[in-house]
mmCIF file of C-alpha atoms and ligand atoms in Angstrom:
data_model
loop_
_atom_site.group_PDB
_atom_site.id
_atom_site.type_symbol
_atom_site.label_atom_id
_atom_site.label_comp_id
_atom_site.label_asym_id
_atom_site.label_seq_id
_atom_site.Cartn_x
_atom_site.Cartn_y
_atom_site.Cartn_z
ATOM 1 C CA MET X 1 185.558 -83.292 142.385
ATOM 2 C CA ARG X 2 185.286 -87.170 142.127
ATOM 3 C CA ILE X 3 182.174 -89.102 141.929
ATOM 4 C CA ASP X 4 181.783 -92.994 141.889
ATOM 5 C CA VAL X 5 178.799 -94.288 140.846
ATOM 6 C CA TYR X 6 177.417 -97.774 141.504
ATOM 7 C CA THR X 7 174.574 -99.175 139.634
ATOM 8 C CA ILE X 8 173.458 -102.393 137.757
ATOM 9 C CA PHE X 9 172.908 -100.481 134.447
ATOM 10 C CA PRO X 10 176.295 -98.460 133.839
ATOM 11 C CA ASP X 11 175.066 -97.801 130.109
ATOM 12 C CA ILE X 12 172.629 -95.452 131.230
ATOM 13 C CA PHE X 13 175.311 -92.793 132.013
ATOM 14 C CA GLU X 14 177.109 -92.988 129.091
ATOM 15 C CA MET X 15 175.299 -90.259 126.905
ATOM 16 C CA PRO X 16 174.843 -87.559 129.925
ATOM 17 C CA LEU X 17 178.220 -88.112 130.915
ATOM 18 C CA ARG X 18 179.742 -87.417 127.553
ATOM 19 C CA GLU X 19 177.466 -84.406 126.472
ATOM 20 C CA GLY X 20 177.298 -80.786 127.361
ATOM 21 C CA LEU X 21 178.869 -79.015 130.158
ATOM 22 C CA LEU X 22 179.343 -82.189 132.045
ATOM 23 C CA GLY X 23 181.173 -83.907 129.238
ATOM 24 C CA LYS X 24 183.304 -80.896 128.842
ATOM 25 C CA ALA X 25 184.107 -80.551 132.640
ATOM 26 C CA ILE X 26 185.003 -84.258 132.457
ATOM 27 C CA ARG X 27 187.473 -83.951 129.792
ATOM 28 C CA LYS X 28 189.072 -80.949 131.151
ATOM 29 C CA GLY X 29 189.788 -82.941 134.190
ATOM 30 C CA ILE X 30 187.502 -80.924 136.495
ATOM 31 C CA LEU X 31 185.411 -83.786 137.315
ATOM 32 C CA ASP X 32 186.287 -87.428 137.733
ATOM 33 C CA ILE X 33 183.406 -89.414 137.431
ATOM 34 C CA ARG X 34 183.533 -92.876 137.650
ATOM 35 C CA VAL X 35 180.745 -95.564 137.202
ATOM 36 C CA HIS X 36 181.061 -98.975 138.416
ATOM 37 C CA ASP X 37 179.006 -101.993 137.470
ATOM 38 C CA VAL X 38 177.942 -103.774 140.609
ATOM 39 C CA ARG X 39 177.318 -107.001 138.857
ATOM 40 C CA ASP X 40 181.156 -107.088 138.455
ATOM 41 C CA TYR X 41 181.163 -107.821 142.091
ATOM 42 C CA ALA X 42 178.547 -110.315 142.632
ATOM 43 C CA GLU X 43 179.462 -113.799 143.289
ATOM 44 C CA GLY X 44 178.750 -116.956 141.561
ATOM 45 C CA ARG X 45 178.039 -118.262 137.854
ATOM 46 C CA HIS X 46 174.907 -116.006 137.497
ATOM 47 C CA ARG X 47 176.385 -112.858 139.250
ATOM 48 C CA GLN X 48 173.165 -112.763 141.280
ATOM 49 C CA VAL X 49 172.629 -109.111 142.679
ATOM 50 C CA ASP X 50 169.188 -109.556 143.876
ATOM 51 C CA ASP X 51 167.101 -111.902 146.097
ATOM 52 C CA ALA X 52 163.540 -112.231 147.664
ATOM 53 C CA PRO X 53 162.476 -109.959 150.620
ATOM 54 C CA PHE X 54 162.543 -111.570 154.230
ATOM 55 C CA GLY X 55 159.101 -111.346 155.417
ATOM 56 C CA GLY X 56 157.458 -112.028 152.241
ATOM 57 C CA GLY X 57 155.950 -109.234 149.956
ATOM 58 C CA PRO X 58 156.773 -108.535 146.140
ATOM 59 C CA GLY X 59 159.415 -107.955 144.305
ATOM 60 C CA MET X 60 163.435 -108.201 145.019
ATOM 61 C CA VAL X 61 165.811 -106.612 146.997
ATOM 62 C CA MET X 62 169.173 -105.902 146.035
ATOM 63 C CA LYS X 63 171.794 -107.929 148.169
ATOM 64 C CA PRO X 64 174.147 -106.411 150.617
ATOM 65 C CA GLU X 65 177.468 -108.136 149.228
ATOM 66 C CA PRO X 66 177.896 -106.857 146.004
ATOM 67 C CA VAL X 67 177.250 -103.246 146.935
ATOM 68 C CA PHE X 68 179.748 -103.687 149.953
ATOM 69 C CA ALA X 69 182.134 -105.283 147.739
ATOM 70 C CA ALA X 70 181.843 -102.637 144.723
ATOM 71 C CA VAL X 71 182.115 -99.768 146.988
ATOM 72 C CA THR X 72 185.116 -100.814 149.153
ATOM 73 C CA ARG X 73 187.187 -102.751 146.590
ATOM 74 C CA SER X 74 186.833 -99.913 144.080
ATOM 75 C CA LEU X 75 187.654 -96.945 146.626
ATOM 76 C CA GLY X 76 190.704 -99.293 148.074
ATOM 77 C CA TYR X 77 189.084 -99.839 151.562
ATOM 78 C CA GLY X 78 188.955 -103.130 153.286
ATOM 79 C CA MET X 79 185.695 -104.288 155.048
ATOM 80 C CA ASP X 80 187.548 -103.613 158.237
ATOM 81 C CA GLU X 81 187.684 -99.921 157.089
ATOM 82 C CA LEU X 82 184.266 -98.608 156.759
ATOM 83 C CA GLY X 83 184.959 -96.223 159.337
ATOM 84 C CA GLU X 84 187.671 -94.412 157.528
ATOM 85 C CA LEU X 85 185.857 -94.965 154.269
ATOM 86 C CA ARG X 86 182.795 -92.954 155.574
ATOM 87 C CA GLU X 87 184.873 -90.405 157.093
ATOM 88 C CA ARG X 88 186.606 -89.408 153.522
ATOM 89 C CA VAL X 89 183.856 -90.412 151.257
ATOM 90 C CA ARG X 90 180.443 -88.989 151.248
ATOM 91 C CA VAL X 91 178.354 -92.464 150.387
ATOM 92 C CA VAL X 92 175.051 -91.720 149.573
ATOM 93 C CA MET X 93 171.986 -94.235 148.847
ATOM 94 C CA LEU X 94 169.535 -92.681 146.405
ATOM 95 C CA THR X 95 165.953 -93.690 147.770
ATOM 96 C CA PRO X 96 162.568 -92.059 147.885
ATOM 97 C CA ARG X 97 162.883 -92.771 151.683
ATOM 98 C CA GLY X 98 165.841 -90.320 151.805
ATOM 99 C CA GLU X 99 166.365 -86.859 152.966
ATOM 100 C CA ARG X 100 164.679 -84.700 150.240
ATOM 101 C CA MET X 101 167.067 -82.772 147.838
ATOM 102 C CA ASN X 102 167.110 -79.316 147.740
ATOM 103 C CA GLN X 103 169.489 -76.509 146.498
ATOM 104 C CA ALA X 104 170.667 -75.902 150.130
ATOM 105 C CA LYS X 105 171.988 -79.716 150.070
ATOM 106 C CA VAL X 106 173.376 -79.245 146.509
ATOM 107 C CA GLU X 107 175.370 -76.325 147.642
ATOM 108 C CA GLU X 108 176.520 -78.170 150.731
ATOM 109 C CA MET X 109 177.395 -81.362 148.515
ATOM 110 C CA ALA X 110 179.410 -79.210 145.845
ATOM 111 C CA ALA X 111 181.928 -78.171 148.599
ATOM 112 C CA LEU X 112 182.768 -82.220 149.113
ATOM 113 C CA GLU X 113 185.870 -83.860 147.390
ATOM 114 C CA HIS X 114 184.611 -87.187 147.060
ATOM 115 C CA ILE X 115 180.972 -88.652 146.633
ATOM 116 C CA ALA X 116 179.750 -92.022 146.003
ATOM 117 C CA LEU X 117 176.162 -92.390 145.003
ATOM 118 C CA ILE X 118 174.427 -95.764 144.940
ATOM 119 C CA CYS X 119 171.681 -96.631 142.740
ATOM 120 C CA GLY X 120 168.870 -99.232 143.780
ATOM 121 C CA ARG X 121 166.911 -101.208 141.529
ATOM 122 C CA TYR X 122 163.780 -103.603 142.391
ATOM 123 C CA GLU X 123 162.178 -102.804 145.967
ATOM 124 C CA GLY X 124 165.488 -101.137 146.893
ATOM 125 C CA VAL X 125 168.599 -101.940 148.628
ATOM 126 C CA ASP X 126 169.411 -103.983 151.891
ATOM 127 C CA GLU X 127 168.992 -101.991 154.814
ATOM 128 C CA ARG X 128 172.230 -102.958 156.070
ATOM 129 C CA VAL X 129 173.835 -101.017 153.186
ATOM 130 C CA ILE X 130 172.346 -97.825 154.481
ATOM 131 C CA GLU X 131 173.047 -98.540 158.194
ATOM 132 C CA HIS X 132 176.712 -99.443 157.497
ATOM 133 C CA LEU X 133 178.159 -98.010 154.375
ATOM 134 C CA CYS X 134 176.057 -95.156 153.650
ATOM 135 C CA THR X 135 176.552 -91.504 155.311
ATOM 136 C CA ASP X 136 173.528 -90.203 153.747
ATOM 137 C CA THR X 137 170.263 -91.055 151.963
ATOM 138 C CA LEU X 138 168.604 -88.604 149.270
ATOM 139 C CA SER X 139 165.618 -88.719 147.412
ATOM 140 C CA ILE X 140 165.122 -86.308 144.515
ATOM 141 C CA GLY X 141 161.468 -85.828 145.161
ATOM 142 C CA ASP X 142 158.181 -87.205 146.297
ATOM 143 C CA TYR X 143 157.563 -89.842 143.644
ATOM 144 C CA VAL X 144 158.958 -93.363 142.772
ATOM 145 C CA LEU X 145 161.464 -94.028 140.074
ATOM 146 C CA SER X 146 161.999 -97.676 138.728
ATOM 147 C CA GLY X 147 165.736 -96.783 139.715
ATOM 148 C CA GLY X 148 168.344 -94.859 141.291
ATOM 149 C CA GLU X 149 170.415 -94.067 138.090
ATOM 150 C CA PHE X 150 168.438 -91.149 136.960
ATOM 151 C CA ALA X 151 168.210 -89.841 140.377
ATOM 152 C CA ALA X 152 172.093 -89.855 140.398
ATOM 153 C CA LEU X 153 172.238 -88.107 137.202
ATOM 154 C CA VAL X 154 170.054 -85.262 138.898
ATOM 155 C CA VAL X 155 172.417 -85.128 141.864
ATOM 156 C CA ILE X 156 175.434 -85.139 139.548
ATOM 157 C CA GLU X 157 174.137 -82.339 137.381
ATOM 158 C CA SER X 158 172.995 -80.244 140.008
ATOM 159 C CA VAL X 159 175.917 -80.518 142.433
ATOM 160 C CA THR X 160 178.872 -80.294 139.804
ATOM 161 C CA ARG X 161 177.257 -77.083 138.057
ATOM 162 C CA LEU X 162 178.357 -75.265 141.265
ATOM 163 C CA VAL X 163 181.964 -76.780 141.041
ATOM 164 C CA PRO X 164 184.183 -73.946 139.924
ATOM 165 C CA GLY X 165 185.190 -74.174 136.105
ATOM 166 C CA VAL X 166 182.319 -76.488 135.188
ATOM 167 C CA LEU X 167 179.978 -73.566 134.065
ATOM 168 C CA GLY X 168 180.927 -71.387 131.430
ATOM 169 C CA ASN X 169 179.451 -68.348 132.798
ATOM 170 C CA GLU X 170 179.451 -68.821 136.822
ATOM 171 C CA GLU X 171 177.537 -65.215 137.053
ATOM 172 C CA SER X 172 174.506 -67.100 135.810
ATOM 173 C CA LEU X 173 174.302 -69.016 139.291
ATOM 174 C CA VAL X 174 173.775 -65.550 141.438
ATOM 175 C CA CYS X 175 170.240 -64.966 140.171
ATOM 176 C CA GLU X 176 169.036 -68.647 139.494
ATOM 177 C CA SER X 177 165.787 -69.869 141.253
ATOM 178 C CA PHE X 178 166.299 -70.685 144.686
ATOM 179 C CA SER X 179 169.646 -68.759 145.092
ATOM 180 C CA GLY X 180 167.987 -65.938 146.836
ATOM 181 C CA GLY X 181 164.754 -67.661 148.132
ATOM 182 C CA LEU X 182 163.197 -66.635 145.041
ATOM 183 C CA LEU X 183 162.179 -68.369 141.651
ATOM 184 C CA GLU X 184 163.950 -66.515 138.786
ATOM 185 C CA TYR X 185 162.253 -63.980 136.568
ATOM 186 C CA PRO X 186 160.992 -64.670 133.288
ATOM 187 C CA GLN X 187 163.613 -64.584 130.255
ATOM 188 C CA TYR X 188 162.811 -63.375 126.695
ATOM 189 C CA THR X 189 165.155 -63.225 123.547
ATOM 190 C CA ARG X 190 165.000 -62.065 120.096
ATOM 191 C CA PRO X 191 162.624 -61.106 118.352
ATOM 192 C CA ALA X 192 161.078 -58.679 120.685
ATOM 193 C CA ASP X 193 157.774 -59.255 118.666
ATOM 194 C CA TYR X 194 156.931 -62.541 118.063
ATOM 195 C CA LEU X 195 153.455 -63.257 116.222
ATOM 196 C CA GLY X 196 152.227 -59.826 118.050
ATOM 197 C CA TRP X 197 153.212 -61.248 121.388
ATOM 198 C CA LYS X 198 155.729 -58.538 122.650
ATOM 199 C CA VAL X 199 158.352 -58.757 125.146
ATOM 200 C CA PRO X 200 157.834 -56.352 128.343
ATOM 201 C CA GLU X 201 158.409 -52.637 127.094
ATOM 202 C CA VAL X 202 160.859 -52.309 130.098
ATOM 203 C CA LEU X 203 163.331 -54.909 128.874
ATOM 204 C CA VAL X 204 164.002 -53.044 125.474
ATOM 205 C CA SER X 205 164.212 -49.711 127.185
ATOM 206 C CA GLY X 206 167.663 -49.612 128.083
ATOM 207 C CA ASP X 207 167.048 -48.529 131.263
ATOM 208 C CA HIS X 208 169.123 -50.963 133.654
ATOM 209 C CA GLY X 209 167.648 -49.588 136.941
ATOM 210 C CA ALA X 210 164.084 -50.152 135.501
ATOM 211 C CA VAL X 211 165.145 -53.641 134.382
ATOM 212 C CA GLU X 212 166.326 -54.504 137.608
ATOM 213 C CA ARG X 213 163.299 -53.430 139.256
ATOM 214 C CA TRP X 214 160.968 -55.321 137.014
ATOM 215 C CA ARG X 215 162.816 -58.475 137.367
ATOM 216 C CA ARG X 216 162.783 -58.365 140.956
ATOM 217 C CA GLU X 217 159.101 -57.542 140.996
ATOM 218 C CA ALA X 218 158.416 -60.363 138.449
ATOM 219 C CA ALA X 219 160.473 -62.896 140.206
ATOM 220 C CA LYS X 220 158.371 -61.977 143.607
ATOM 221 C CA ALA X 221 155.079 -62.578 141.740
ATOM 222 C CA TRP X 222 155.773 -65.646 139.985
ATOM 223 C CA THR X 223 157.196 -67.209 143.263
ATOM 224 C CA MET X 224 154.111 -66.151 145.199
ATOM 225 C CA LYS X 225 151.850 -67.564 142.330
ATOM 226 C CA LYS X 226 153.636 -70.943 141.852
ATOM 227 C CA ARG X 227 155.506 -71.666 145.161
ATOM 228 C CA PRO X 228 153.683 -69.425 148.110
ATOM 229 C CA GLU X 229 155.545 -71.363 150.758
ATOM 230 C CA LEU X 230 158.792 -70.023 149.904
ATOM 231 C CA GLY X 231 157.425 -66.729 151.013
ATOM 232 C CA GLY X 232 158.145 -64.586 147.863
ATOM 233 C CA ARG X 233 160.895 -62.602 149.669
ATOM 234 C CA GLU X 234 164.474 -62.314 148.674
ATOM 235 C CA GLY X 235 167.173 -63.778 151.155
ATOM 236 C CA GLY X 236 164.890 -66.625 152.096
ATOM 237 C CA GLY X 237 161.336 -66.473 153.642
ATOM 238 C CA GLY X 238 159.743 -70.062 153.880
ATOM 239 C CA ASP X 239 161.745 -73.229 153.456
ATOM 240 C CA VAL X 240 164.683 -73.524 151.256
ATOM 241 C CA LEU X 241 163.571 -75.786 148.401
HETATM 242 N N1 LIG D 1 160.421 -99.938 147.156
HETATM 243 C C1 LIG D 1 160.821 -98.738 147.186
HETATM 244 C C2 LIG D 1 160.056 -97.723 148.309
HETATM 245 O O1 LIG D 1 158.751 -97.884 148.146
HETATM 246 O O2 LIG D 1 160.498 -96.869 148.896
HETATM 247 C C3 LIG D 1 161.078 -97.938 145.757
HETATM 248 C C4 LIG D 1 162.039 -98.745 145.015
HETATM 249 S S1 LIG D 1 162.469 -98.056 143.732
HETATM 250 C C5 LIG D 1 161.309 -98.935 142.617
HETATM 251 C C6 LIG D 1 163.890 -98.553 143.044
HETATM 252 C C7 LIG D 1 164.884 -97.477 143.307
HETATM 253 O O3 LIG D 1 165.039 -96.676 142.503
HETATM 254 C C8 LIG D 1 165.329 -97.045 144.792
HETATM 255 O O4 LIG D 1 166.066 -98.050 145.404
HETATM 256 C C9 LIG D 1 166.228 -95.920 144.433
HETATM 257 O O5 LIG D 1 167.581 -96.031 144.256
HETATM 258 C C10 LIG D 1 165.483 -95.409 143.195
HETATM 259 N N2 LIG D 1 164.700 -94.307 143.472
HETATM 260 C C11 LIG D 1 163.110 -94.291 143.014
HETATM 261 N N3 LIG D 1 162.848 -93.050 143.293
HETATM 262 C C12 LIG D 1 163.593 -92.292 143.808
HETATM 263 C C13 LIG D 1 163.711 -90.959 144.440
HETATM 264 N N4 LIG D 1 162.578 -90.098 144.560
HETATM 265 N N5 LIG D 1 164.940 -90.499 144.831
HETATM 266 C C14 LIG D 1 166.233 -91.127 144.650
HETATM 267 N N6 LIG D 1 166.197 -92.533 144.364
HETATM 268 C C15 LIG D 1 164.729 -93.102 143.908
#
């Protein structure tokens, strides 16, 4: 899978893309992630990427020209080829005004070959970028960040761990939270008794059937307590989150 990221703060991505499973998958060539500095595509001596909003109001807005130039030129398309670009690449604007991210969206994106993520700053990006360059808008939740970089990293991390070969143990995807409409059951490890706090007896019983049943019930109970809108039923019930 290829992911191109557009940002005015490319250094933010250095460590997260170097460490852990993500870094390993990049080094193995399973993922091709390229970070582009939008400022490199800005014109003028000051390489200005922002300007005051038309109509007044606080803050600045990211200008359209450097963003269009960064995406089209880095991907090898002309400004007269935006239709083809949008057909071949999923171009996503990260914005709190976007469609809210959930596991169903993550699964859909994990099947794509090529994604471009545009990170806003200031008051956001000129709307013509959304209208004429982007195919999607995505919000990682109902709160406002100062920039799209951490949102892009959330998208990268959640989407790429579903790409075959990225996770060491793909089996762990099967019973994860949201995978079957429930949040996951509680997990415990050694020691079985820590300061007098014991793990549930059934987990050390060696009875695999009883462990399965306990986990299913614990997952339902936790889901009903923390996220009742999910329905607490396996295989769905309530909105997929
Ligand atoms: N003025 C915008 C609004 O009220 O909708 C908020 C702009 S925010 C300060 C700057 C940038 O952070 C956005 O352009 C976007 O790229 C990113 N951002 C902030 N919150 C986000 C979220 N929940 N999901 C995705 N991106 C977000």
